[in-house]
XYZ file of N, CA and C in Angstrom:
822
model
N -95.770 10.403 0.287
C -95.300 11.445 -0.614
C -94.238 10.857 -1.541
N -94.322 11.234 -2.818
C -93.412 10.713 -3.842
C -92.731 11.919 -4.500
N -91.499 12.236 -4.120
C -90.847 13.468 -4.587
C -90.589 13.466 -6.095
N -90.750 14.651 -6.678
C -90.441 14.810 -8.096
C -88.998 14.420 -8.404
N -88.076 14.730 -7.500
C -86.664 14.470 -7.805
C -86.387 12.978 -7.979
N -87.248 12.127 -7.423
C -87.134 10.682 -7.636
C -87.922 10.265 -8.870
N -89.146 10.780 -8.998
C -89.986 10.393 -10.141
C -89.425 10.913 -11.464
N -88.715 12.039 -11.459
C -88.101 12.536 -12.691
C -87.146 11.512 -13.295
N -86.551 10.685 -12.451
C -85.598 9.681 -12.924
C -86.231 8.297 -13.101
N -87.106 7.901 -12.193
C -87.648 6.527 -12.227
C -89.005 6.429 -12.926
N -89.807 7.477 -12.849
C -91.096 7.603 -13.534
C -92.201 6.705 -12.975
N -91.888 5.562 -12.435
C -92.899 4.676 -11.855
C -92.403 4.150 -10.515
N -93.288 4.209 -9.515
C -93.027 3.584 -8.219
C -94.169 2.618 -7.933
N -93.854 1.341 -7.741
C -94.846 0.339 -7.348
C -94.870 0.262 -5.828
N -96.062 0.379 -5.242
C -96.145 0.515 -3.797
C -97.428 -0.132 -3.292
N -97.491 -0.310 -1.975
C -98.701 -0.777 -1.298
C -98.988 0.200 -0.173
N -100.213 0.735 -0.153
C -100.574 1.710 0.862
C -102.065 1.609 1.145
N -102.410 1.606 2.415
C -103.814 1.552 2.792
C -104.540 0.323 2.278
N -103.835 -0.794 2.163
C -104.455 -2.022 1.678
C -104.613 -2.075 0.171
N -104.048 -1.106 -0.534
C -104.157 -1.075 -1.994
C -102.775 -1.211 -2.627
N -102.733 -1.967 -3.716
C -101.502 -2.087 -4.497
C -101.583 -1.093 -5.637
N -100.702 -0.095 -5.612
C -100.780 0.988 -6.581
C -99.450 1.176 -7.290
N -99.524 1.808 -8.443
C -98.332 2.269 -9.157
C -98.466 3.773 -9.325
N -97.476 4.506 -8.846
C -97.426 5.940 -9.088
C -96.739 6.124 -10.425
N -97.497 6.543 -11.438
C -96.930 6.731 -12.771
C -96.748 8.222 -13.005
N -95.537 8.625 -13.335
C -95.248 10.043 -13.545
C -94.478 10.203 -14.849
N -94.986 11.054 -15.721
C -94.287 11.352 -16.969
C -93.703 12.757 -16.874
N -92.390 12.899 -16.747
C -91.800 14.232 -16.647
C -91.936 15.044 -17.927
N -92.166 14.393 -19.069
C -92.274 15.126 -20.325
C -93.645 15.768 -20.507
N -94.679 15.199 -19.885
C -96.009 15.810 -19.942
C -96.447 16.353 -18.587
N -95.633 16.123 -17.546
C -95.947 16.637 -16.219
C -97.169 16.002 -15.595
N -97.449 14.740 -15.928
C -98.676 14.081 -15.482
C -98.376 12.973 -14.477
N -99.013 13.043 -13.316
C -98.878 12.029 -12.278
C -100.240 11.396 -12.038
N -100.328 10.072 -12.204
C -101.591 9.357 -12.049
C -101.335 8.091 -11.235
N -102.198 7.832 -10.257
C -102.105 6.601 -9.488
C -102.897 5.492 -10.167
N -102.266 4.358 -10.398
C -102.897 3.219 -11.072
C -103.033 2.043 -10.110
N -104.113 1.294 -10.267
C -104.238 0.024 -9.566
C -103.301 -1.000 -10.204
N -102.673 -1.822 -9.367
C -101.799 -2.888 -9.867
C -102.530 -4.221 -9.969
N -103.855 -4.166 -9.794
C -104.663 -5.380 -9.901
C -105.163 -5.530 -11.336
N -104.716 -6.573 -12.017
C -105.109 -6.840 -13.401
C -105.598 -8.277 -13.500
N -106.827 -8.425 -13.988
C -107.417 -9.765 -14.119
C -107.336 -10.547 -12.810
N -107.530 -9.845 -11.700
C -107.543 -10.490 -10.402
C -106.180 -10.785 -9.819
N -105.102 -10.405 -10.500
C -103.748 -10.664 -10.022
C -103.009 -9.349 -9.823
N -102.131 -9.338 -8.800
C -101.303 -8.166 -8.543
C -100.071 -8.218 -9.433
N -99.806 -7.117 -10.127
C -98.619 -7.031 -10.963
C -97.849 -5.768 -10.612
N -96.751 -5.541 -11.283
C -96.028 -4.282 -11.185
C -95.908 -3.701 -12.587
N -95.721 -2.393 -12.637
C -95.551 -1.705 -13.915
C -94.116 -1.230 -14.059
N -93.646 -1.238 -15.300
C -92.317 -0.742 -15.612
C -92.379 0.259 -16.746
N -91.257 0.966 -16.956
C -91.149 1.959 -18.021
C -90.728 1.251 -19.307
N -91.592 1.282 -20.320
C -91.306 0.560 -21.565
C -90.228 1.247 -22.396
N -90.080 2.555 -22.227
C -89.182 3.315 -23.092
C -89.884 3.907 -24.297
N -91.126 3.465 -24.539
C -91.908 4.037 -25.638
C -92.648 5.285 -25.171
N -92.961 6.134 -26.139
C -93.747 7.336 -25.881
C -94.855 7.434 -26.919
N -95.983 8.012 -26.516
C -97.039 8.372 -27.460
C -97.432 9.797 -27.161
N -97.304 10.677 -28.172
C -97.499 12.110 -27.956
C -96.651 12.581 -26.782
N -95.439 12.128 -26.746
C -94.383 12.425 -25.769
C -94.770 12.032 -24.344
N -95.746 11.121 -24.221
C -96.251 10.702 -22.919
C -95.818 9.273 -22.592
N -95.591 9.031 -21.320
C -95.151 7.746 -20.782
C -96.040 6.581 -21.229
N -95.414 5.451 -21.555
C -96.141 4.220 -21.873
C -95.620 3.096 -20.966
N -96.285 2.863 -19.829
C -95.877 1.768 -18.952
C -96.194 0.406 -19.570
N -95.549 -0.641 -19.055
C -95.940 -2.005 -19.399
C -96.163 -2.764 -18.097
N -97.085 -3.730 -18.105
C -97.309 -4.534 -16.910
C -96.510 -5.826 -17.034
N -95.937 -6.252 -15.929
C -95.068 -7.431 -15.941
C -95.856 -8.736 -15.876
N -97.173 -8.635 -15.724
C -98.004 -9.839 -15.738
C -98.204 -10.348 -17.153
N -98.522 -9.444 -18.091
C -98.814 -9.858 -19.466
C -97.869 -9.241 -20.490
N -96.977 -8.337 -20.016
C -96.065 -7.626 -20.913
C -96.822 -6.746 -21.910
N -98.033 -6.350 -21.543
C -98.817 -5.440 -22.383
C -98.378 -4.000 -22.145
N -98.534 -3.168 -23.166
C -98.132 -1.764 -23.088
C -99.364 -0.885 -22.941
N -99.242 0.140 -22.106
C -100.363 1.012 -21.768
C -100.011 2.459 -22.086
N -101.024 3.266 -22.318
C -100.841 4.712 -22.483
C -101.263 5.389 -21.189
N -100.348 6.184 -20.598
C -100.676 6.791 -19.314
C -101.864 7.748 -19.417
N -101.837 8.699 -20.355
C -102.898 9.704 -20.415
C -104.183 9.157 -21.029
N -104.089 8.165 -21.902
C -105.306 7.510 -22.402
C -105.892 6.568 -21.362
N -105.003 6.074 -20.464
C -105.425 5.191 -19.378
C -105.991 3.875 -19.906
N -105.372 3.364 -20.975
C -105.814 2.068 -21.493
C -104.639 1.324 -22.098
N -104.870 0.025 -22.351
C -103.847 -0.812 -22.959
C -103.870 -0.629 -24.474
N -102.703 -0.418 -25.083
C -102.639 -0.133 -26.507
C -101.880 -1.208 -27.285
N -101.293 -2.180 -26.570
C -100.570 -3.239 -27.264
C -100.431 -4.446 -26.346
N -100.692 -5.632 -26.875
C -100.568 -6.845 -26.083
C -101.908 -7.525 -25.870
N -101.919 -8.534 -25.005
C -103.119 -9.354 -24.823
C -104.269 -8.600 -24.166
N -103.975 -7.456 -23.524
C -105.024 -6.687 -22.838
C -105.461 -5.468 -23.634
N -105.097 -5.402 -24.903
C -105.389 -4.215 -25.706
C -106.875 -3.838 -25.611
N -107.114 -2.555 -25.382
C -108.463 -2.049 -25.245
C -108.970 -1.996 -23.817
N -108.300 -2.706 -22.897
C -108.726 -2.667 -21.500
C -108.370 -1.320 -20.873
N -109.212 -0.842 -19.974
C -108.919 0.372 -19.221
C -108.199 0.042 -17.924
N -107.779 1.078 -17.226
C -107.060 0.911 -15.963
C -107.817 1.649 -14.862
N -107.860 1.087 -13.667
C -108.463 1.775 -12.527
C -107.461 2.782 -11.979
N -107.909 3.996 -11.742
C -107.012 5.048 -11.257
C -107.404 5.502 -9.863
N -106.436 6.083 -9.162
C -106.654 6.685 -7.851
C -106.226 8.144 -7.901
N -106.959 8.977 -7.166
C -106.615 10.396 -7.148
C -105.276 10.621 -6.471
N -104.539 11.567 -7.030
C -103.314 12.047 -6.416
C -103.404 13.560 -6.296
N -102.610 14.122 -5.400
C -102.508 15.572 -5.277
C -101.057 15.950 -5.528
N -100.840 16.730 -6.577
C -99.497 17.216 -6.866
C -99.352 18.615 -6.283
N -98.352 18.806 -5.438
C -98.186 20.096 -4.778
C -96.743 20.233 -4.309
N -96.466 21.294 -3.579
C -95.129 21.491 -3.028
C -94.959 20.685 -1.747
N -93.717 20.452 -1.389
C -93.439 19.742 -0.146
C -93.975 20.526 1.050
N -93.843 21.865 1.016
C -94.330 22.680 2.124
C -95.827 22.515 2.339
N -96.602 22.526 1.252
C -98.051 22.359 1.371
C -98.395 20.957 1.838
N -97.750 19.947 1.263
C -98.043 18.558 1.642
C -97.726 18.314 3.111
N -96.595 18.844 3.584
C -96.200 18.638 4.977
C -97.177 19.338 5.926
N -97.746 20.482 5.486
C -98.753 21.163 6.290
C -100.051 20.362 6.332
N -100.436 19.806 5.170
C -101.637 18.977 5.106
C -101.492 17.712 5.941
N -100.344 17.051 5.808
C -100.128 15.740 6.433
C -98.755 15.718 7.114
N -98.664 16.320 8.312
C -97.355 16.454 8.968
C -96.699 15.115 9.307
N -97.468 14.035 9.412
C -96.898 12.725 9.739
C -96.721 11.854 8.501
N -96.649 12.481 7.336
C -96.544 11.741 6.086
C -95.300 10.857 6.031
N -95.456 9.714 5.359
C -94.294 8.933 4.947
C -93.783 9.501 3.637
N -92.497 9.282 3.351
C -91.881 9.791 2.127
C -91.036 8.685 1.506
N -91.164 8.507 0.198
C -90.301 7.559 -0.498
C -88.847 8.007 -0.327
N -87.968 7.127 0.173
C -86.590 7.532 0.468
C -85.688 7.501 -0.759
N -84.503 8.045 -0.574
C -83.498 8.076 -1.647
C -82.578 6.864 -1.612
N -82.893 5.861 -0.819
C -81.932 4.788 -0.566
C -81.655 3.914 -1.786
N -82.538 3.941 -2.789
C -82.320 3.125 -3.989
C -81.881 4.005 -5.153
N -80.948 4.889 -4.896
C -80.537 5.866 -5.899
C -79.951 5.214 -7.150
N -79.277 4.091 -6.992
C -78.704 3.378 -8.140
C -77.848 4.293 -9.009
N -77.128 5.190 -8.334
C -76.221 6.074 -9.055
C -76.861 7.273 -9.697
N -78.168 7.448 -9.554
C -78.843 8.584 -10.190
C -78.669 9.850 -9.355
N -78.334 10.951 -9.994
C -78.125 12.209 -9.261
C -79.442 12.914 -8.980
N -80.123 12.531 -7.897
C -81.444 13.056 -7.625
C -81.485 14.569 -7.484
N -80.385 15.180 -7.131
C -80.371 16.632 -6.994
C -80.269 17.373 -8.308
N -80.150 16.648 -9.422
C -79.977 17.271 -10.736
C -81.223 17.002 -11.582
N -81.845 18.055 -12.100
C -82.991 17.882 -12.994
C -82.492 17.431 -14.363
N -83.021 16.321 -14.912
C -82.407 15.718 -16.111
C -82.820 16.324 -17.441
N -83.799 17.234 -17.468
C -84.316 17.692 -18.754
C -83.965 19.166 -18.995
N -82.691 19.396 -19.170
C -82.171 20.721 -19.498
C -81.619 20.670 -20.918
N -82.001 21.631 -21.763
C -81.545 21.630 -23.156
C -80.084 22.051 -23.243
N -79.501 21.880 -24.412
C -78.108 22.269 -24.612
C -77.904 23.762 -24.400
N -78.946 24.537 -24.615
C -78.853 25.983 -24.398
C -79.067 26.376 -22.941
N -79.373 25.368 -22.093
C -79.585 25.631 -20.679
C -81.032 25.859 -20.308
N -81.964 25.645 -21.244
C -83.380 25.862 -20.966
C -83.927 24.737 -20.097
N -84.744 25.098 -19.118
C -85.374 24.151 -18.203
C -86.689 23.685 -18.822
N -86.819 22.370 -19.069
C -87.989 21.824 -19.761
C -89.291 22.174 -19.056
N -89.255 22.313 -17.737
C -90.480 22.532 -16.966
C -91.125 23.884 -17.242
N -90.343 24.847 -17.688
C -90.879 26.195 -17.895
C -90.663 26.720 -19.306
N -89.759 26.129 -20.051
C -89.474 26.586 -21.411
C -90.426 25.896 -22.393
N -90.853 26.564 -23.454
C -91.806 25.944 -24.383
C -91.247 24.811 -25.243
N -89.938 24.569 -25.207
C -89.398 23.559 -26.111
C -89.906 22.159 -25.740
N -90.104 21.319 -26.769
C -90.471 19.920 -26.601
C -89.348 19.049 -27.152
N -89.054 17.976 -26.462
C -87.999 17.070 -26.926
C -88.507 16.197 -28.069
N -89.773 15.811 -27.996
C -90.387 14.961 -29.016
C -91.647 15.637 -29.545
N -92.040 15.338 -30.779
C -93.201 16.009 -31.376
C -94.520 15.466 -30.826
N -95.577 16.251 -31.023
C -96.936 15.831 -30.671
C -97.803 15.971 -31.915
N -98.925 15.254 -31.923
C -99.791 15.250 -33.106
C -100.503 16.578 -33.305
N -100.857 17.235 -32.211
C -101.627 18.477 -32.302
C -101.116 19.431 -31.242
N -100.705 20.614 -31.666
C -100.132 21.608 -30.761
C -101.133 22.746 -30.595
N -101.893 22.715 -29.503
C -102.942 23.696 -29.243
C -102.324 24.922 -28.574
N -102.369 26.056 -29.251
C -101.689 27.259 -28.754
C -102.599 28.212 -27.986
N -103.725 27.731 -27.489
C -104.611 28.606 -26.721
C -104.011 28.981 -25.369
N -103.083 28.202 -24.880
C -102.348 28.526 -23.659
C -100.886 28.163 -23.873
N -99.974 28.716 -23.081
C -98.569 28.307 -23.190
C -98.417 26.806 -22.981
N -97.498 26.210 -23.720
C -97.346 24.760 -23.681
C -97.168 24.203 -22.264
N -96.371 24.860 -21.451
C -96.046 24.311 -20.137
C -96.918 24.886 -19.016
N -98.030 25.494 -19.376
C -98.970 25.930 -18.348
C -99.498 24.701 -17.608
N -99.400 24.711 -16.283
C -99.890 23.583 -15.499
C -101.388 23.732 -15.299
N -102.126 22.698 -15.648
C -103.581 22.741 -15.544
C -104.078 21.486 -14.844
N -105.168 21.647 -14.115
C -105.906 20.503 -13.587
C -106.964 20.160 -14.622
N -106.890 18.957 -15.165
C -107.837 18.547 -16.191
C -108.686 17.390 -15.717
N -109.935 17.349 -16.176
C -110.805 16.230 -15.854
C -111.412 15.674 -17.132
N -111.725 14.384 -17.107
C -112.219 13.660 -18.274
C -113.569 13.043 -17.937
N -114.582 13.353 -18.745
C -115.903 12.752 -18.608
C -116.397 12.400 -20.008
N -116.832 11.185 -20.191
C -117.346 10.727 -21.488
C -116.352 10.959 -22.620
N -115.064 10.803 -22.309
C -114.034 10.973 -23.314
C -113.724 12.412 -23.670
N -114.371 13.369 -22.996
C -114.127 14.788 -23.222
C -113.382 15.369 -22.026
N -112.610 16.435 -22.270
C -111.777 16.998 -21.215
C -112.051 18.486 -21.010
N -111.863 18.916 -19.768
C -111.941 20.332 -19.419
C -110.807 20.625 -18.453
N -110.169 21.796 -18.619
C -108.986 22.107 -17.817
C -109.167 23.420 -17.071
N -108.433 23.515 -15.945
C -108.472 24.668 -15.057
C -107.022 25.036 -14.739
N -106.578 26.198 -15.184
C -105.180 26.597 -15.012
C -104.882 26.874 -13.541
N -103.809 26.282 -13.026
C -103.446 26.459 -11.620
C -103.187 27.932 -11.307
N -102.575 28.653 -12.225
C -102.238 30.054 -11.967
C -103.472 30.932 -11.816
N -104.622 30.475 -12.283
C -105.823 31.301 -12.233
C -106.631 31.140 -10.948
N -106.257 30.174 -10.103
C -106.884 30.107 -8.784
C -106.394 31.282 -7.936
N -107.133 31.651 -6.916
C -106.713 32.719 -6.024
C -105.662 32.214 -5.047
N -105.026 33.137 -4.330
C -104.038 32.782 -3.311
C -104.734 32.467 -1.988
N -105.777 31.718 -2.075
C -106.527 31.187 -0.944
C -107.266 29.968 -1.463
N -107.808 29.167 -0.565
C -108.569 28.006 -1.019
C -109.765 28.508 -1.822
N -109.837 28.089 -3.075
C -110.841 28.561 -4.017
C -111.743 27.392 -4.412
N -113.042 27.611 -4.352
C -113.998 26.576 -4.740
C -114.755 27.020 -5.980
N -114.768 26.168 -6.993
C -115.479 26.430 -8.237
C -116.615 25.425 -8.376
N -117.808 25.917 -8.626
C -118.934 25.060 -8.980
C -119.084 25.105 -10.502
N -118.991 23.956 -11.125
C -119.059 23.916 -12.581
C -119.899 22.709 -12.989
N -120.296 22.697 -14.244
C -120.985 21.538 -14.819
C -120.306 21.192 -16.132
N -119.954 19.924 -16.291
C -119.289 19.484 -17.513
C -119.886 18.157 -17.946
N -120.245 18.074 -19.222
C -120.884 16.872 -19.759
C -122.097 16.469 -18.918
N -122.826 17.484 -18.453
C -124.033 17.237 -17.684
C -123.805 16.841 -16.243
N -122.543 16.840 -15.782
C -122.208 16.414 -14.427
C -121.826 17.616 -13.571
N -122.519 17.884 -12.457
C -122.124 18.961 -11.547
C -120.790 18.608 -10.870
N -119.854 19.551 -10.901
C -118.492 19.304 -10.443
C -118.096 20.350 -9.401
N -117.287 19.920 -8.425
C -116.627 20.820 -7.488
C -115.135 20.790 -7.782
N -114.512 21.955 -7.973
C -113.065 22.041 -8.151
C -112.515 22.907 -7.030
N -111.570 22.385 -6.274
C -110.981 23.131 -5.164
C -109.487 23.262 -5.417
N -108.957 24.482 -5.228
C -107.543 24.704 -5.476
C -107.043 25.968 -4.816
N -105.731 26.160 -4.876
C -105.084 27.330 -4.294
C -103.805 27.586 -5.075
N -103.692 28.785 -5.642
C -102.524 29.097 -6.475
C -101.229 29.113 -5.669
N -101.209 29.823 -4.541
C -99.970 29.958 -3.781
C -99.570 28.654 -3.101
N -100.557 27.849 -2.687
C -100.266 26.547 -2.087
C -100.116 25.456 -3.137
N -100.419 25.795 -4.393
C -100.050 24.955 -5.533
C -100.729 23.587 -5.504
N -102.067 23.585 -5.421
C -102.778 22.313 -5.514
C -104.144 22.544 -6.143
N -104.713 21.479 -6.682
C -106.080 21.482 -7.194
C -106.582 20.047 -7.213
N -107.878 19.889 -6.977
C -108.500 18.579 -7.072
C -109.976 18.787 -7.387
N -110.661 17.744 -7.835
C -112.054 17.917 -8.234
C -112.867 16.670 -7.915
N -114.173 16.896 -7.732
C -115.088 15.842 -7.314
C -116.442 16.068 -7.965
N -117.213 15.002 -8.085
C -118.600 15.143 -8.488
C -119.388 15.687 -7.298
N -120.282 16.628 -7.595
C -120.983 17.275 -6.498
C -121.983 16.344 -5.809
N -122.596 15.440 -6.538
C -123.574 14.521 -5.963
C -122.859 13.417 -5.207
N -123.213 13.228 -3.934
C -122.604 12.200 -3.106
C -123.124 10.821 -3.494
N -122.445 9.753 -3.063
C -122.893 8.401 -3.420
C -124.329 8.097 -3.008
N -124.833 8.743 -1.928
C -126.209 8.479 -1.505
C -127.208 9.393 -2.196
N -126.739 10.186 -3.172
C -127.623 11.055 -3.929
C -127.772 12.455 -3.365
N -127.159 12.730 -2.211
C -127.280 14.046 -1.583
C -126.514 15.097 -2.374
N -127.056 16.312 -2.399
C -126.369 17.468 -2.974
C -126.257 18.521 -1.882
N -125.062 18.681 -1.344
C -124.825 19.601 -0.244
C -124.383 20.964 -0.773
N -124.453 21.964 0.097
C -123.966 23.307 -0.233
C -122.563 23.454 0.341
N -121.568 23.470 -0.540
C -120.172 23.505 -0.121
C -119.621 24.924 -0.146
N -118.691 25.200 0.783
C -117.936 26.453 0.782
C -116.479 26.123 1.074
N -115.582 27.016 0.639
C -114.155 26.822 0.885
C -113.815 27.169 2.325
N -112.871 26.412 2.909
C -112.367 26.686 4.248
C -110.956 27.248 4.144
N -110.669 28.290 4.913
C -109.345 28.905 4.905
C -108.606 28.565 6.203
N -107.315 28.301 6.062
C -106.427 28.114 7.231
C -106.956 27.055 8.187
N -107.451 25.973 7.638
C -108.032 24.923 8.473
C -107.566 23.542 8.024
N -106.324 23.461 7.509
C -105.799 22.192 7.012
C -105.846 21.131 8.105
N -106.127 19.870 7.717
C -106.217 19.391 6.331
C -107.574 19.609 5.672
N -108.555 20.195 6.379
C -109.862 20.441 5.772
C -109.783 21.624 4.813
N -110.429 21.484 3.648
C -110.458 22.567 2.663
C -111.881 22.960 2.279
N -112.877 22.131 2.652
C -114.268 22.407 2.335
C -115.142 22.130 3.552
N -116.237 22.871 3.658
C -117.282 22.553 4.624
C -118.623 22.602 3.904
N -119.691 22.151 4.597
C -121.007 22.140 3.953
C -122.097 22.509 4.950
N -123.315 22.545 4.463
C -124.449 22.977 5.272
C -124.867 21.971 6.346
N -124.287 20.765 6.319
C -124.553 19.783 7.371
C -123.540 19.859 8.507
N -122.489 20.679 8.318
C -121.456 20.770 9.337
C -120.297 19.818 9.149
N -120.179 19.230 7.962
C -119.045 18.361 7.664
C -117.852 19.187 7.194
N -116.653 18.641 7.410
C -115.420 19.220 6.867
C -114.731 18.148 6.037
N -114.270 18.550 4.849
C -113.731 17.612 3.865
C -112.297 17.980 3.537
N -111.438 16.952 3.356
C -110.040 17.228 3.039
C -109.814 17.277 1.534
N -108.559 17.444 1.140
C -108.224 17.653 -0.262
C -108.451 16.395 -1.099
N -108.601 15.239 -0.466
C -108.936 14.003 -1.171
C -110.430 13.717 -1.149
N -111.222 14.676 -0.620
C -112.671 14.498 -0.626
C -113.184 13.587 0.453
N -112.451 13.413 1.543
C -112.918 12.605 2.669
C -113.435 13.511 3.774
N -114.582 13.167 4.342
C -115.118 13.912 5.473
C -114.302 13.547 6.712
N -113.620 14.539 7.290
C -112.755 14.274 8.450
C -113.381 14.762 9.747
N -114.462 15.530 9.635
C -115.235 15.956 10.796
C -116.692 16.072 10.378
N -117.608 15.879 11.364
C -119.023 16.050 11.070
C -119.776 14.736 10.974
N -121.085 14.825 10.716
C -121.926 13.615 10.700
C -121.576 12.626 9.598
N -120.902 13.074 8.555
C -120.525 12.160 7.477
C -119.063 11.721 7.582
N -118.470 11.874 8.737
C -117.057 11.526 8.904
C -116.783 10.122 8.366
N -115.740 10.026 7.531
C -115.362 8.752 6.922
C -115.935 8.537 5.543
N -116.975 9.302 5.187
C -117.514 9.208 3.832
C -116.626 9.973 2.856
N -116.782 9.679 1.576
C -115.969 10.338 0.548
C -116.835 10.915 -0.556
N -116.405 12.048 -1.063
C -116.981 12.571 -2.289
C -116.539 11.685 -3.442
N -117.323 11.669 -4.511
C -116.970 10.860 -5.682
C -115.902 11.598 -6.476
N -114.709 11.034 -6.641
C -113.660 11.727 -7.376
C -113.949 11.768 -8.873
N -113.476 12.807 -9.524
C -113.481 12.823 -10.983
C -112.273 12.057 -11.494
N -112.277 11.725 -12.765
C -111.089 11.186 -13.421
C -110.264 12.404 -13.834
N -109.276 12.745 -13.028
C -108.589 14.022 -13.227
C -107.148 13.950 -12.756
N -106.327 14.851 -13.282
C -104.928 14.962 -12.871
C -104.359 16.246 -13.432
N -103.204 16.643 -12.921
C -102.511 17.847 -13.375
C -101.515 17.470 -14.463
N -101.364 18.328 -15.446
C -100.371 18.125 -16.498
C -100.103 19.418 -17.231
N -99.087 19.403 -18.087
C -98.824 20.562 -18.933
C -99.956 20.710 -19.949
N -100.293 21.959 -20.273
C -101.391 22.206 -21.198
C -101.190 21.504 -22.534
N -99.975 21.488 -23.064
C -99.791 20.909 -24.400
C -100.202 19.439 -24.423
N -99.999 18.736 -23.300
C -100.342 17.317 -23.271
C -101.855 17.128 -23.289
N -102.579 17.953 -22.562
C -104.039 17.896 -22.611
C -104.539 18.274 -23.999
N -103.900 19.289 -24.596
C -104.328 19.749 -25.911
C -104.159 18.714 -27.009
N -103.121 17.877 -26.901
C -102.900 16.886 -27.959
C -103.679 15.595 -27.715
N -103.871 15.188 -26.452
C -104.644 13.976 -26.175
C -106.147 14.221 -26.268
N -106.561 15.445 -25.982
C -107.987 15.784 -25.991
C -108.177 17.074 -26.791
N -108.061 16.992 -28.130
C -108.183 18.187 -28.973
C -109.499 18.917 -28.703
N -109.398 20.247 -28.709
C -110.556 21.113 -28.451
C -111.082 20.967 -27.028
N -110.211 20.589 -26.109
C -110.599 20.519 -24.691
C -111.142 21.866 -24.240
N -112.165 21.847 -23.396
C -112.707 23.074 -22.833
C -111.706 23.684 -21.858
N -111.625 25.001 -21.857
C -110.785 25.731 -20.907
C -111.705 26.577 -20.041
N -111.631 26.371 -18.722
C -112.499 27.131 -17.814
C -112.059 28.585 -17.770
N -113.014 29.485 -17.880
C -112.736 30.907 -17.807
C -113.006 31.404 -16.399
N -111.959 31.796 -15.698
C -112.083 32.256 -14.322
C -112.660 33.668 -14.268
């Protein structure tokens, strides 16, 4: 678990977990958290905060080549790797209460490297006292301001073939909700819960080509889905019980962010109507 109170100040955490070298990249200005692979050209590197922004979004740099990347575009925009994409890993953004219920034995990034930063203080408060997370004000301009939803509406967005579709967190029910959708010709499963404050999405077709009949599971954490074969799947799309135990659903390229950030990076993004 990587607490917001730490990521609001540091924005990037380089870590190793489950045999993978990852960077947790978080942009507090767009509310976007994405897990990146730290493997570039066969070498492990670390990412740092460049200080640059594009459409008010974080631009990390890799210390291997000193190239600059766009977090929401997920590609290199300056340096020797320009045009290269980045491998991403799914993350689940939620409350501490929900995460602790899902994974009671979770590890947590500690506060021991505070470096004088006041982790208990949210850093993005305007002079008038407005909280950036809920107030419509933006500190920096964006190229396109899509007003179909409030700027700071939190949405789960997915990207297929360079096109985006979003699902507002507030529109899920106060129970585990399963949505069957199709976007860019791809059958998709979206699972979320408004009161527990999470959402994630997967391609419906499994790696072996199977198409199962999924239903939402209530009060059965960490499982949130079951299917007609008797499998139970967790919020990361892993089968934790049943004949497919250990298998995974194919994740979408998706993450949660403020609506304005999706609207400016992916103009005319589809909005799911609940």
